[in-house]
Amino acid sequence: MKIFTPYRWLIALAFIASFTISCSDREMEPNPKPADDDDDVENPNIAINEWIQAVMEEVYLWTDTMNDPIAIDSEPESYFDALLVNQDRFSVIYPNYEDLVKLLEGVQKEAGYEIQLAQVSGSNDVYAIITYVKKDSPADQAGLKRNDRFFEINGVQITVGNYSSLLQSIGEAHTLDIRRLNKDSGQFEILGEDPVSLSVVELAENPILLDSVYTIDNKKIGYLVYNFFAPGEELTSEDIRYGVYDRQLEEIFTEFKTKGVEELVLDLRYNGGGYTSSAVHLASLIGQGISEGDLFYYTKYNDLVQAYFQQEYGPEYFNIRFVNKTQNIGNQLASGKLYVLTSSATASSSELIINGLRPYMDVVIIGGTTYGKNVGSITIQDTENEDNEYGLLPIISRSFNKNDESDYTTGFTPDIASDEFANNFNLLQLGDINEIMFSDAIDAIMGTSSGRTSRKSTVQSLKVDNSIRHQFRFGRMIESTPDFN
C-alpha cells in the first residue's frame, strides 16, 4: 500500500531534509559526550541521534521547551523519548519507517479481532469480550463473533496481574477458550470441545466495518461504522487520484443519498484516528451547507515552521478546506444534526471531525468522553543514511476549527451518555437497532424513548483495558491532505 504524500509536505520534507544529517545553521547546545569515547569505531547511534536532534529542533511543536539531550551514543529510542516535553503523550519513534507507515494504514500481523477486558466481580480473574471481528481475517474464518468471550489465552487464565504480558502472545498463533451466549439458557458456553486455534497474518484492515440504511416510522436513517482514517491503496483514474477506502466512502454516501437518508449516525466508538486527508474526505461528504473552499480546520506550528511557511506561501497555507463532493448528504439531513457515537477510544482525527463540523451543524455526541487530542504529526524518515531505518512521528501542529476552537485536550463530553457494556457486558451485534448505543441514537433522532434501552442493567464487572487503545495507530492524527478533486 502507498501513503499519500501531498504537495504541502513534499515542500516541508524538503525543508526538513537540509537539517537531517548535519546540524542546523542556528547555534545548538552541544550534545553530551558519548558514554565511552575510547572506541575508534564510531557508534552508529551517533549519526541517528544527530538526525533525531536536528529534526526535532526544526519541526517539533514544543521545540522551545524541548528537554536537553542525553548522551549522543544512547539507544535512539531512549534519546528520542528524553527530548519529549511532559505534555507530549503522542510523539513516537519506530524501529522501521516502512513498518510504521503500514501500521498507520491498518496493515499489521494479527488474528483479526478487537477486545474489551473486564474483571470478574470479587475476583482477580479477567475475561475478554470480542467487540468486533475483521473481515477475511483468521478470526473471521474461525467463526468468531462480537460478544464472544474468553478467559484463557494458550490455556493460561487471564488475571489482573498477567493480562498485559499475556496479550502480547496474541501477536503470534494462539488458542482461545471461546464462549458464546446460549440464548435459550442465557449462559455463555464453551464453543466446541477444544480451544479455538488462530493463526496470524499480515492483515490489511478495511476501516469501513458496516454501513446500512434503516426505515423507522417512515424516517430514513443512515448508519456508518468507521474504525480509523486511512485512504487505502491508491487508485488512479486519468489525472484523478483516489484511495480505495475513500472511494468506498463515496459509494456508501451515494447510496445514502439515493435512498433518501434524512438522518446520519456516524459510529466512531472504536476510531482512534489516522490520516487527516480521510477526515477531510469524510467531513466533505457530511457537512451541511458547506461549499468547496469553506474552512474545515487550520493548523499552527512552532515559530520556525510557522514563519517559514508564512513567508513562502502566505496565510492560506495553514487552512484545510472542504472539497467538492457530489455525494454530500448534509443538505438532506432534516434536523441539521450529525449523531456521533463515541468512547474513550475515540481520538485524534475522529475528534477533528467533531470539532471541524461543529461550526456548520449540530454535532450530537452519544457515548463516552473522547480521548482528547488536538495535535498532529507527520511521518519522517532519514533518506540520506541507509543504515538508519528508524521512522519518526513527532507532534508538529495543533488544529483549530473555523471558530478558533481547539480546547478539547480532556476530550469531548457526550451530550447523551451511553455505554455499550451497560447490559453487564452483553453486546448485541453492531447495526442491531436494539444495540445500546445505536438505540440511544435512534431515540435521540426520533425524540422518544422507544423502550429499546429498557434492558440496560447495572454493570457487574469492571472495565480493565481494551485492545483499541493498544493499536499503534491509536491517537494518531497524521497530516496529509491530498487533492481528491
Short mmCIF file of C-alpha atoms in Angstrom, two decimals:
data_model
loop_
_atom_site.label_atom_id
_atom_site.label_comp_id
_atom_site.label_asym_id
_atom_site.label_seq_id
_atom_site.Cartn_x
_atom_site.Cartn_y
_atom_site.Cartn_z
CA MET A 1 0.00 0.00 0.00
CA LYS A 2 1.10 3.54 -0.65
CA ILE A 3 0.97 6.56 1.60
CA PHE A 4 -0.30 9.75 0.01
CA THR A 5 2.42 12.38 0.15
CA PRO A 6 0.67 15.69 -0.51
CA TYR A 7 2.37 18.63 -2.17
CA ARG A 8 2.49 20.68 1.01
CA TRP A 9 4.57 18.05 2.81
CA LEU A 10 6.81 17.43 -0.15
CA ILE A 11 7.87 21.02 0.42
CA ALA A 12 8.04 20.56 4.16
CA LEU A 13 10.13 17.43 3.95
CA ALA A 14 12.49 19.08 1.51
CA PHE A 15 12.87 21.85 4.05
CA ILE A 16 13.47 19.34 6.83
CA ALA A 17 15.92 17.28 4.78
CA SER A 18 18.51 20.03 4.85
CA PHE A 19 18.74 19.50 8.59
CA THR A 20 18.53 15.73 8.87
CA ILE A 21 22.18 14.82 8.86
CA SER A 22 24.17 17.91 9.71
CA CYS A 23 23.44 20.33 12.50
CA SER A 24 21.19 23.34 12.00
CA ASP A 25 22.68 26.65 10.89
CA ARG A 26 21.49 28.19 14.13
CA GLU A 27 23.61 27.67 17.20
CA MET A 28 22.90 24.44 19.07
CA GLU A 29 23.75 23.32 22.54
CA PRO A 30 26.38 20.59 22.27
CA ASN A 31 25.22 17.04 22.92
CA PRO A 32 26.65 15.26 25.94
CA LYS A 33 29.74 13.26 25.08
CA PRO A 34 29.39 9.55 24.33
CA ALA A 35 29.43 7.34 27.38
CA ASP A 36 32.57 5.65 26.04
CA ASP A 37 34.65 7.74 23.63
CA ASP A 38 37.70 5.44 23.58
CA ASP A 39 36.40 3.28 20.75
CA ASP A 40 37.93 4.10 17.35
CA VAL A 41 34.79 2.93 15.53
CA GLU A 42 32.00 5.47 15.75
CA ASN A 43 28.83 4.13 17.31
CA PRO A 44 26.10 4.11 14.60
CA ASN A 45 23.70 5.55 17.17
CA ILE A 46 25.56 8.85 16.98
CA ALA A 47 24.55 9.63 13.38
CA ILE A 48 20.98 8.51 14.07
CA ASN A 49 20.70 10.63 17.20
CA GLU A 50 22.17 13.67 15.43
CA TRP A 51 19.44 13.23 12.82
CA ILE A 52 16.78 12.94 15.53
CA GLN A 53 18.08 16.06 17.27
CA ALA A 54 18.15 18.08 14.04
CA VAL A 55 14.64 17.05 13.00
CA MET A 56 13.15 17.73 16.42
CA GLU A 57 14.80 21.15 16.71
CA GLU A 58 13.24 22.18 13.43
CA VAL A 59 9.71 20.71 13.42
CA TYR A 60 8.71 19.68 16.96
CA LEU A 61 5.73 21.70 18.18
CA TRP A 62 7.35 22.31 21.56
CA THR A 63 10.89 22.82 20.29
CA ASP A 64 11.43 25.88 22.51
CA THR A 65 10.84 23.84 25.67
CA MET A 66 12.24 20.52 24.47
CA ASN A 67 14.29 18.66 27.05
CA ASP A 68 18.09 18.60 26.90
CA PRO A 69 19.56 15.63 25.04
CA ILE A 70 21.14 12.68 26.78
CA ALA A 71 24.40 11.01 25.68
CA ILE A 72 24.76 11.12 21.90
CA ASP A 73 25.54 7.40 21.66
CA SER A 74 22.42 6.35 23.57
CA GLU A 75 19.88 3.98 22.08
CA PRO A 76 17.81 6.07 19.61
CA GLU A 77 14.52 5.21 21.34
CA SER A 78 15.84 6.49 24.65
CA TYR A 79 17.41 9.54 23.02
CA PHE A 80 14.16 10.48 21.28
CA ASP A 81 11.98 9.91 24.36
CA ALA A 82 14.29 12.03 26.53
CA LEU A 83 13.68 15.05 24.29
CA LEU A 84 9.88 14.99 24.68
CA VAL A 85 8.14 17.53 26.88
CA ASN A 86 5.85 16.39 29.69
CA GLN A 87 2.61 17.29 27.92
CA ASP A 88 3.52 15.23 24.87
CA ARG A 89 1.69 11.89 25.09
CA PHE A 90 1.88 11.19 21.41
CA SER A 91 5.27 11.59 19.64
CA VAL A 92 6.76 8.25 18.63
CA ILE A 93 9.91 6.71 17.21
CA TYR A 94 9.60 3.36 15.45
CA PRO A 95 12.43 0.94 14.51
CA ASN A 96 11.46 0.73 10.83
CA TYR A 97 9.92 3.53 8.77
CA GLU A 98 8.19 1.24 6.27
CA ASP A 99 6.58 -0.77 9.08
CA LEU A 100 5.50 2.47 10.72
CA VAL A 101 3.62 3.52 7.58
CA LYS A 102 1.98 0.10 7.30
CA LEU A 103 0.72 0.26 10.88
CA LEU A 104 -0.77 3.70 10.33
CA GLU A 105 -2.57 2.38 7.25
CA GLY A 106 -4.10 -0.52 9.20
CA VAL A 107 -1.72 -3.22 7.98
CA GLN A 108 -0.33 -5.41 10.72
CA LYS A 109 0.30 -9.01 11.74
CA GLU A 110 -2.74 -10.17 13.69
CA ALA A 111 -5.57 -12.69 14.02
CA GLY A 112 -8.20 -10.04 13.34
CA TYR A 113 -10.31 -9.21 16.38
CA GLU A 114 -10.59 -6.41 18.97
CA ILE A 115 -11.49 -6.88 22.63
CA GLN A 116 -12.58 -5.21 25.85
CA LEU A 117 -11.15 -6.67 29.05
CA ALA A 118 -13.30 -6.92 32.18
CA GLN A 119 -12.54 -8.05 35.70
CA VAL A 120 -14.78 -10.67 37.25
CA SER A 121 -16.59 -9.16 40.23
CA GLY A 122 -14.93 -10.16 43.52
CA SER A 123 -12.01 -11.85 41.74
CA ASN A 124 -8.63 -11.14 40.15
CA ASP A 125 -9.72 -13.08 37.06
CA VAL A 126 -10.15 -11.14 33.83
CA TYR A 127 -12.05 -12.07 30.69
CA ALA A 128 -12.12 -10.62 27.19
CA ILE A 129 -15.22 -9.67 25.19
CA ILE A 130 -14.79 -9.53 21.42
CA THR A 131 -16.05 -6.13 20.26
CA TYR A 132 -15.64 -6.72 16.54
CA VAL A 133 -14.08 -9.17 14.09
CA LYS A 134 -12.25 -8.02 10.96
CA LYS A 135 -13.46 -9.26 7.61
CA ASP A 136 -11.50 -12.10 5.97
CA SER A 137 -9.20 -12.43 8.99
CA PRO A 138 -8.28 -15.75 10.69
CA ALA A 139 -10.76 -14.82 13.45
CA ASP A 140 -13.49 -14.28 10.85
CA GLN A 141 -12.66 -17.57 9.13
CA ALA A 142 -12.77 -19.35 12.50
CA GLY A 143 -16.32 -18.05 13.04
CA LEU A 144 -15.64 -15.70 15.95
CA LYS A 145 -18.32 -13.08 16.58
CA ARG A 146 -18.90 -9.90 18.53
CA ASN A 147 -19.88 -10.72 22.14
CA ASP A 148 -17.91 -13.98 22.18
CA ARG A 149 -15.62 -14.04 25.19
CA PHE A 150 -12.62 -15.90 26.52
CA PHE A 151 -10.91 -16.34 29.87
CA GLU A 152 -7.74 -18.08 28.71
CA ILE A 153 -5.01 -17.47 26.16
CA ASN A 154 -2.96 -20.56 25.28
CA GLY A 155 -4.53 -22.30 28.27
CA VAL A 156 -3.48 -19.64 30.78
CA GLN A 157 -6.15 -17.83 32.82
CA ILE A 158 -6.13 -14.07 32.26
CA THR A 159 -5.77 -12.12 35.52
CA VAL A 160 -5.29 -8.57 36.69
CA GLY A 161 -1.60 -9.32 37.16
CA ASN A 162 -0.80 -11.01 33.85
CA TYR A 163 -3.17 -9.60 31.24
CA SER A 164 -0.71 -7.03 29.90
CA SER A 165 2.06 -9.54 29.20
CA LEU A 166 -0.35 -12.32 28.20
CA LEU A 167 -1.97 -10.19 25.50
CA GLN A 168 1.38 -9.85 23.78
CA SER A 169 1.11 -13.53 22.84
CA ILE A 170 -1.87 -12.93 20.53
CA GLY A 171 0.55 -11.38 18.04
CA GLU A 172 1.52 -14.96 17.19
CA ALA A 173 -0.52 -18.13 16.64
CA HIS A 174 -2.56 -18.81 19.77
CA THR A 175 -5.59 -20.59 21.23
CA LEU A 176 -8.65 -19.15 22.98
CA ASP A 177 -11.34 -20.82 25.09
CA ILE A 178 -14.16 -19.11 23.20
CA ARG A 179 -17.52 -18.95 24.98
CA ARG A 180 -20.73 -17.95 23.24
CA LEU A 181 -24.10 -16.93 24.61
CA ASN A 182 -26.76 -19.64 24.50
CA LYS A 183 -29.92 -17.61 24.06
CA ASP A 184 -32.09 -20.42 25.43
CA SER A 185 -30.19 -20.80 28.70
CA GLY A 186 -28.87 -17.23 28.94
CA GLN A 187 -25.42 -18.65 29.74
CA PHE A 188 -22.08 -18.39 27.99
CA GLU A 189 -20.98 -21.85 26.94
CA ILE A 190 -17.65 -23.20 25.65
CA LEU A 191 -17.65 -23.25 21.86
CA GLY A 192 -16.62 -26.81 20.98
CA GLU A 193 -14.60 -29.36 22.87
CA ASP A 194 -11.19 -27.88 22.06
CA PRO A 195 -9.89 -24.31 22.26
CA VAL A 196 -10.13 -22.31 19.04
CA SER A 197 -6.76 -22.13 17.28
CA LEU A 198 -5.98 -18.87 15.50
CA SER A 199 -3.14 -18.10 13.13
CA VAL A 200 -1.91 -14.58 12.44
CA VAL A 201 -1.43 -12.95 9.06
CA GLU A 202 -0.40 -9.55 7.76
CA LEU A 203 -3.90 -8.16 7.54
CA ALA A 204 -4.93 -5.02 5.70
CA GLU A 205 -7.96 -3.91 7.70
CA ASN A 206 -10.71 -2.00 5.92
CA PRO A 207 -11.72 0.91 8.19
CA ILE A 208 -15.32 0.68 6.96
CA LEU A 209 -16.81 -2.05 9.13
CA LEU A 210 -20.52 -1.59 8.45
CA ASP A 211 -22.96 0.65 6.62
CA SER A 212 -26.72 0.38 6.36
CA VAL A 213 -29.95 2.32 5.92
CA TYR A 214 -32.95 1.88 8.25
CA THR A 215 -36.54 2.99 7.87
CA ILE A 216 -38.08 3.72 11.27
CA ASP A 217 -41.52 5.37 11.41
CA ASN A 218 -41.05 6.47 7.79
CA LYS A 219 -37.72 8.16 8.64
CA LYS A 220 -34.62 7.06 6.74
CA ILE A 221 -31.56 6.73 8.98
CA GLY A 222 -28.06 6.07 7.63
CA TYR A 223 -25.56 4.25 9.84
CA LEU A 224 -21.80 4.02 9.28
CA VAL A 225 -19.23 2.25 11.48
CA TYR A 226 -15.83 3.73 10.60
CA ASN A 227 -12.89 2.46 12.63
CA PHE A 228 -9.87 4.53 11.54
CA PHE A 229 -8.90 7.16 8.97
CA ALA A 230 -6.88 5.87 6.03
CA PRO A 231 -7.30 6.47 2.30
CA GLY A 232 -6.25 2.94 1.36
CA GLU A 233 -4.30 1.75 -1.63
CA GLU A 234 -4.04 4.39 -4.31
CA LEU A 235 -6.30 4.11 -7.32
CA THR A 236 -5.60 6.24 -10.37
CA SER A 237 -8.15 7.25 -12.97
CA GLU A 238 -6.66 9.55 -15.60
CA ASP A 239 -5.46 12.55 -13.58
CA ILE A 240 -7.65 11.82 -10.54
CA ARG A 241 -6.21 10.02 -7.52
CA TYR A 242 -8.29 8.07 -5.06
CA GLY A 243 -7.68 5.85 -2.08
CA VAL A 244 -9.69 2.64 -2.26
CA TYR A 245 -11.24 3.18 1.19
CA ASP A 246 -12.10 6.82 0.49
CA ARG A 247 -13.61 5.72 -2.80
CA GLN A 248 -15.76 3.19 -0.90
CA LEU A 249 -16.95 6.01 1.37
CA GLU A 250 -18.12 7.92 -1.71
CA GLU A 251 -20.04 4.85 -2.87
CA ILE A 252 -21.69 4.49 0.54
CA PHE A 253 -22.76 8.13 0.58
CA THR A 254 -24.06 7.84 -2.96
CA GLU A 255 -26.31 5.06 -1.68
CA PHE A 256 -27.31 7.13 1.37
CA LYS A 257 -28.23 9.99 -0.94
CA THR A 258 -30.10 7.78 -3.42
CA LYS A 259 -32.11 6.10 -0.65
CA GLY A 260 -33.11 9.46 0.80
CA VAL A 261 -31.28 9.27 4.14
CA GLU A 262 -32.66 12.01 6.41
CA GLU A 263 -30.51 11.46 9.49
CA LEU A 264 -26.99 10.10 9.91
CA VAL A 265 -25.37 8.14 12.74
CA LEU A 266 -21.56 8.04 12.49
CA ASP A 267 -20.13 5.35 14.76
CA LEU A 268 -16.60 6.32 15.83
CA ARG A 269 -16.56 4.42 19.13
CA TYR A 270 -13.53 2.35 18.00
CA ASN A 271 -11.89 5.04 15.86
CA GLY A 272 -8.56 6.14 17.33
CA GLY A 273 -7.60 8.46 14.47
CA GLY A 274 -5.43 8.38 11.36
CA TYR A 275 -4.81 10.47 8.27
CA THR A 276 -6.36 13.93 8.15
CA SER A 277 -6.80 13.54 4.38
CA SER A 278 -9.50 10.97 5.05
CA ALA A 279 -11.02 13.20 7.73
CA VAL A 280 -11.35 15.98 5.13
CA HIS A 281 -12.84 13.46 2.73
CA LEU A 282 -15.45 12.22 5.23
CA ALA A 283 -16.31 15.69 6.52
CA SER A 284 -16.86 16.86 2.94
CA LEU A 285 -19.42 14.08 2.49
CA ILE A 286 -21.32 15.06 5.66
CA GLY A 287 -21.13 18.80 6.29
CA GLN A 288 -24.40 20.71 5.94
CA GLY A 289 -24.43 23.93 3.94
CA ILE A 290 -20.74 23.68 3.13
CA SER A 291 -19.18 24.70 -0.15
CA GLU A 292 -15.86 23.82 -1.68
CA GLY A 293 -13.32 26.11 -0.11
CA ASP A 294 -15.10 26.56 3.22
CA LEU A 295 -12.71 26.17 6.14
CA PHE A 296 -12.73 22.76 7.85
CA TYR A 297 -9.78 23.45 10.16
CA TYR A 298 -6.46 25.24 10.26
CA THR A 299 -3.10 24.37 11.79
CA LYS A 300 -0.45 26.13 13.83
CA TYR A 301 3.21 25.07 14.07
CA ASN A 302 6.24 26.09 16.07
CA ASP A 303 7.56 29.59 15.43
CA LEU A 304 10.25 28.47 13.00
CA VAL A 305 7.99 26.35 10.77
CA GLN A 306 5.12 28.83 11.04
CA ALA A 307 7.35 31.70 9.90
CA TYR A 308 8.87 29.70 7.06
CA PHE A 309 5.54 28.69 5.51
CA GLN A 310 4.02 32.10 6.17
CA GLN A 311 6.86 33.74 4.26
CA GLU A 312 6.92 31.21 1.42
CA TYR A 313 3.18 30.64 0.83
CA GLY A 314 1.21 33.14 2.88
CA PRO A 315 -1.53 32.58 5.45
CA GLU A 316 -3.69 30.39 3.19
CA TYR A 317 -1.14 27.61 3.50
CA PHE A 318 -2.38 26.74 7.00
CA ASN A 319 -6.06 26.42 6.05
CA ILE A 320 -7.54 23.00 5.31
CA ARG A 321 -10.75 23.34 3.36
CA PHE A 322 -13.68 21.13 2.39
CA VAL A 323 -13.59 19.68 -1.10
CA ASN A 324 -16.47 19.37 -3.53
CA LYS A 325 -18.32 16.08 -3.14
CA THR A 326 -21.42 15.41 -5.23
CA GLN A 327 -22.18 12.60 -2.78
CA ASN A 328 -22.55 15.05 0.13
CA ILE A 329 -25.77 14.39 2.09
CA GLY A 330 -25.56 17.33 4.51
CA ASN A 331 -28.47 19.20 2.99
CA GLN A 332 -30.65 16.06 3.19
CA LEU A 333 -30.30 15.88 6.98
CA ALA A 334 -33.69 17.11 8.15
CA SER A 335 -32.64 18.02 11.67
CA GLY A 336 -29.33 19.58 10.62
CA LYS A 337 -27.67 17.25 13.12
CA LEU A 338 -24.93 14.65 12.95
CA TYR A 339 -25.14 11.92 15.59
CA VAL A 340 -21.69 10.61 16.55
CA LEU A 341 -21.15 7.54 18.72
CA THR A 342 -18.03 7.86 20.87
CA SER A 343 -15.99 6.24 23.64
CA SER A 344 -12.66 6.77 25.37
CA ALA A 345 -11.14 5.11 22.27
CA THR A 346 -12.45 7.92 20.02
CA ALA A 347 -9.42 10.09 19.37
CA SER A 348 -7.43 12.37 17.12
CA SER A 349 -8.88 12.61 13.60
CA SER A 350 -12.24 11.44 14.99
CA GLU A 351 -12.22 14.45 17.28
CA LEU A 352 -11.16 16.59 14.32
CA ILE A 353 -14.42 15.58 12.60
CA ILE A 354 -16.44 16.66 15.64
CA ASN A 355 -14.58 19.93 16.12
CA GLY A 356 -14.38 20.84 12.44
CA LEU A 357 -18.07 20.23 11.69
CA ARG A 358 -19.44 21.98 14.78
CA PRO A 359 -19.43 25.46 13.21
CA TYR A 360 -21.62 24.14 10.37
CA MET A 361 -24.06 21.80 12.08
CA ASP A 362 -25.20 20.43 15.43
CA VAL A 363 -22.93 17.50 16.29
CA VAL A 364 -24.69 15.37 18.91
CA ILE A 365 -22.22 13.19 20.81
CA ILE A 366 -23.63 9.93 22.19
CA GLY A 367 -21.50 7.59 24.29
CA GLY A 368 -18.44 8.29 26.42
CA THR A 369 -15.95 11.15 26.75
CA THR A 370 -13.47 11.10 23.90
CA TYR A 371 -9.71 10.76 24.35
CA GLY A 372 -8.65 14.39 23.86
CA LYS A 373 -6.03 15.01 21.14
CA ASN A 374 -5.88 18.21 19.14
CA VAL A 375 -2.33 17.90 17.79
CA GLY A 376 -0.99 16.31 14.61
CA SER A 377 2.09 14.54 13.26
CA ILE A 378 3.92 13.67 10.08
CA THR A 379 5.98 10.58 9.31
CA ILE A 380 9.68 11.34 8.78
CA GLN A 381 12.48 9.09 7.56
CA ASP A 382 16.19 9.61 7.06
CA THR A 383 16.69 9.46 3.29
CA GLU A 384 20.45 10.10 3.44
CA ASN A 385 21.65 7.47 5.89
CA GLU A 386 20.85 4.00 4.56
CA ASP A 387 21.85 2.48 7.90
CA ASN A 388 19.12 4.44 9.67
CA GLU A 389 15.83 2.57 9.32
CA TYR A 390 14.03 4.50 12.05
CA GLY A 391 10.81 6.39 11.42
CA LEU A 392 9.78 9.42 13.45
CA LEU A 393 6.24 10.51 14.20
CA PRO A 394 6.69 13.76 16.13
CA ILE A 395 3.92 16.17 17.09
CA ILE A 396 4.32 19.19 14.83
CA SER A 397 0.96 21.00 14.76
CA ARG A 398 -2.19 21.96 16.63
CA SER A 399 -5.60 22.15 14.92
CA PHE A 400 -8.36 24.75 15.25
CA ASN A 401 -11.83 24.89 13.71
CA LYS A 402 -13.43 27.80 11.86
CA ASN A 403 -14.36 29.42 15.20
CA ASP A 404 -10.77 29.21 16.50
CA GLU A 405 -11.75 26.41 18.91
CA SER A 406 -9.16 23.82 19.92
CA ASP A 407 -9.64 23.30 23.65
CA TYR A 408 -10.54 19.62 23.88
CA THR A 409 -7.40 18.11 25.38
CA THR A 410 -9.59 16.46 28.03
CA GLY A 411 -11.91 15.11 25.36
CA PHE A 412 -15.42 15.93 24.20
CA THR A 413 -18.10 15.25 26.81
CA PRO A 414 -21.12 13.42 25.39
CA ASP A 415 -24.47 15.15 25.07
CA ILE A 416 -26.09 11.79 25.79
CA ALA A 417 -24.17 9.37 27.99
CA SER A 418 -24.26 5.81 26.69
CA ASP A 419 -22.17 2.69 27.25
CA GLU A 420 -22.31 -0.38 25.03
CA PHE A 421 -21.27 -2.52 28.01
CA ALA A 422 -24.05 -1.29 30.30
CA ASN A 423 -26.03 -4.52 29.99
CA ASN A 424 -23.40 -6.40 32.02
CA PHE A 425 -21.06 -6.53 29.01
CA ASN A 426 -23.60 -8.42 26.93
CA LEU A 427 -23.23 -6.96 23.44
CA LEU A 428 -25.73 -7.08 20.62
CA GLN A 429 -24.38 -7.09 17.09
CA LEU A 430 -23.38 -3.76 15.57
CA GLY A 431 -26.22 -2.49 13.42
CA ASP A 432 -28.92 -4.11 15.56
CA ILE A 433 -31.40 -1.33 16.37
CA ASN A 434 -31.52 -2.64 19.95
CA GLU A 435 -27.73 -2.36 20.39
CA ILE A 436 -27.39 0.10 23.27
CA MET A 437 -25.50 2.98 21.67
CA PHE A 438 -27.22 2.79 18.29
CA SER A 439 -30.55 2.51 20.11
CA ASP A 440 -29.80 5.69 22.05
CA ALA A 441 -29.01 7.45 18.77
CA ILE A 442 -32.28 6.30 17.24
CA ASP A 443 -34.18 7.53 20.30
CA ALA A 444 -32.45 10.90 20.03
CA ILE A 445 -33.38 11.13 16.35
CA MET A 446 -36.99 10.14 16.94
CA GLY A 447 -37.32 12.32 20.04
CA THR A 448 -38.77 9.46 22.03
CA SER A 449 -37.80 6.66 24.38
CA SER A 450 -38.76 3.62 22.37
CA GLY A 451 -38.19 1.01 25.03
CA ARG A 452 -35.23 -0.43 23.12
CA THR A 453 -32.97 0.53 26.02
CA SER A 454 -35.19 -0.88 28.77
CA ARG A 455 -32.99 -3.98 29.10
CA LYS A 456 -30.00 -2.00 30.30
CA SER A 457 -28.77 -3.02 33.73
CA THR A 458 -26.03 -2.19 36.21
CA VAL A 459 -22.59 -3.32 35.10
CA GLN A 460 -21.40 -6.07 37.42
CA SER A 461 -17.85 -6.31 36.09
CA LEU A 462 -15.14 -3.66 35.95
CA LYS A 463 -13.55 -2.46 32.73
CA VAL A 464 -9.83 -3.15 32.74
CA ASP A 465 -8.44 -2.27 29.30
CA ASN A 466 -9.20 -2.56 25.60
CA SER A 467 -7.19 -3.52 22.55
CA ILE A 468 -8.08 -0.42 20.53
CA ARG A 469 -6.01 1.79 22.81
CA HIS A 470 -3.02 -0.50 22.25
CA GLN A 471 -3.19 -0.28 18.47
CA PHE A 472 -0.13 1.59 17.25
CA ARG A 473 -2.36 3.86 15.19
CA PHE A 474 -4.40 4.88 18.25
CA GLY A 475 -4.28 8.60 18.98
CA ARG A 476 -2.54 9.49 15.71
CA MET A 477 -3.55 12.46 13.58
CA ILE A 478 -1.33 12.31 10.53
CA GLU A 479 -1.06 15.48 8.49
CA SER A 480 -1.87 14.53 4.92
CA THR A 481 -4.13 16.50 2.62
CA PRO A 482 -4.04 15.20 -0.95
CA ASP A 483 -6.20 16.73 -3.65
CA PHE A 484 -9.15 14.44 -4.35
CA ASN A 485 -10.96 16.79 -6.69
#
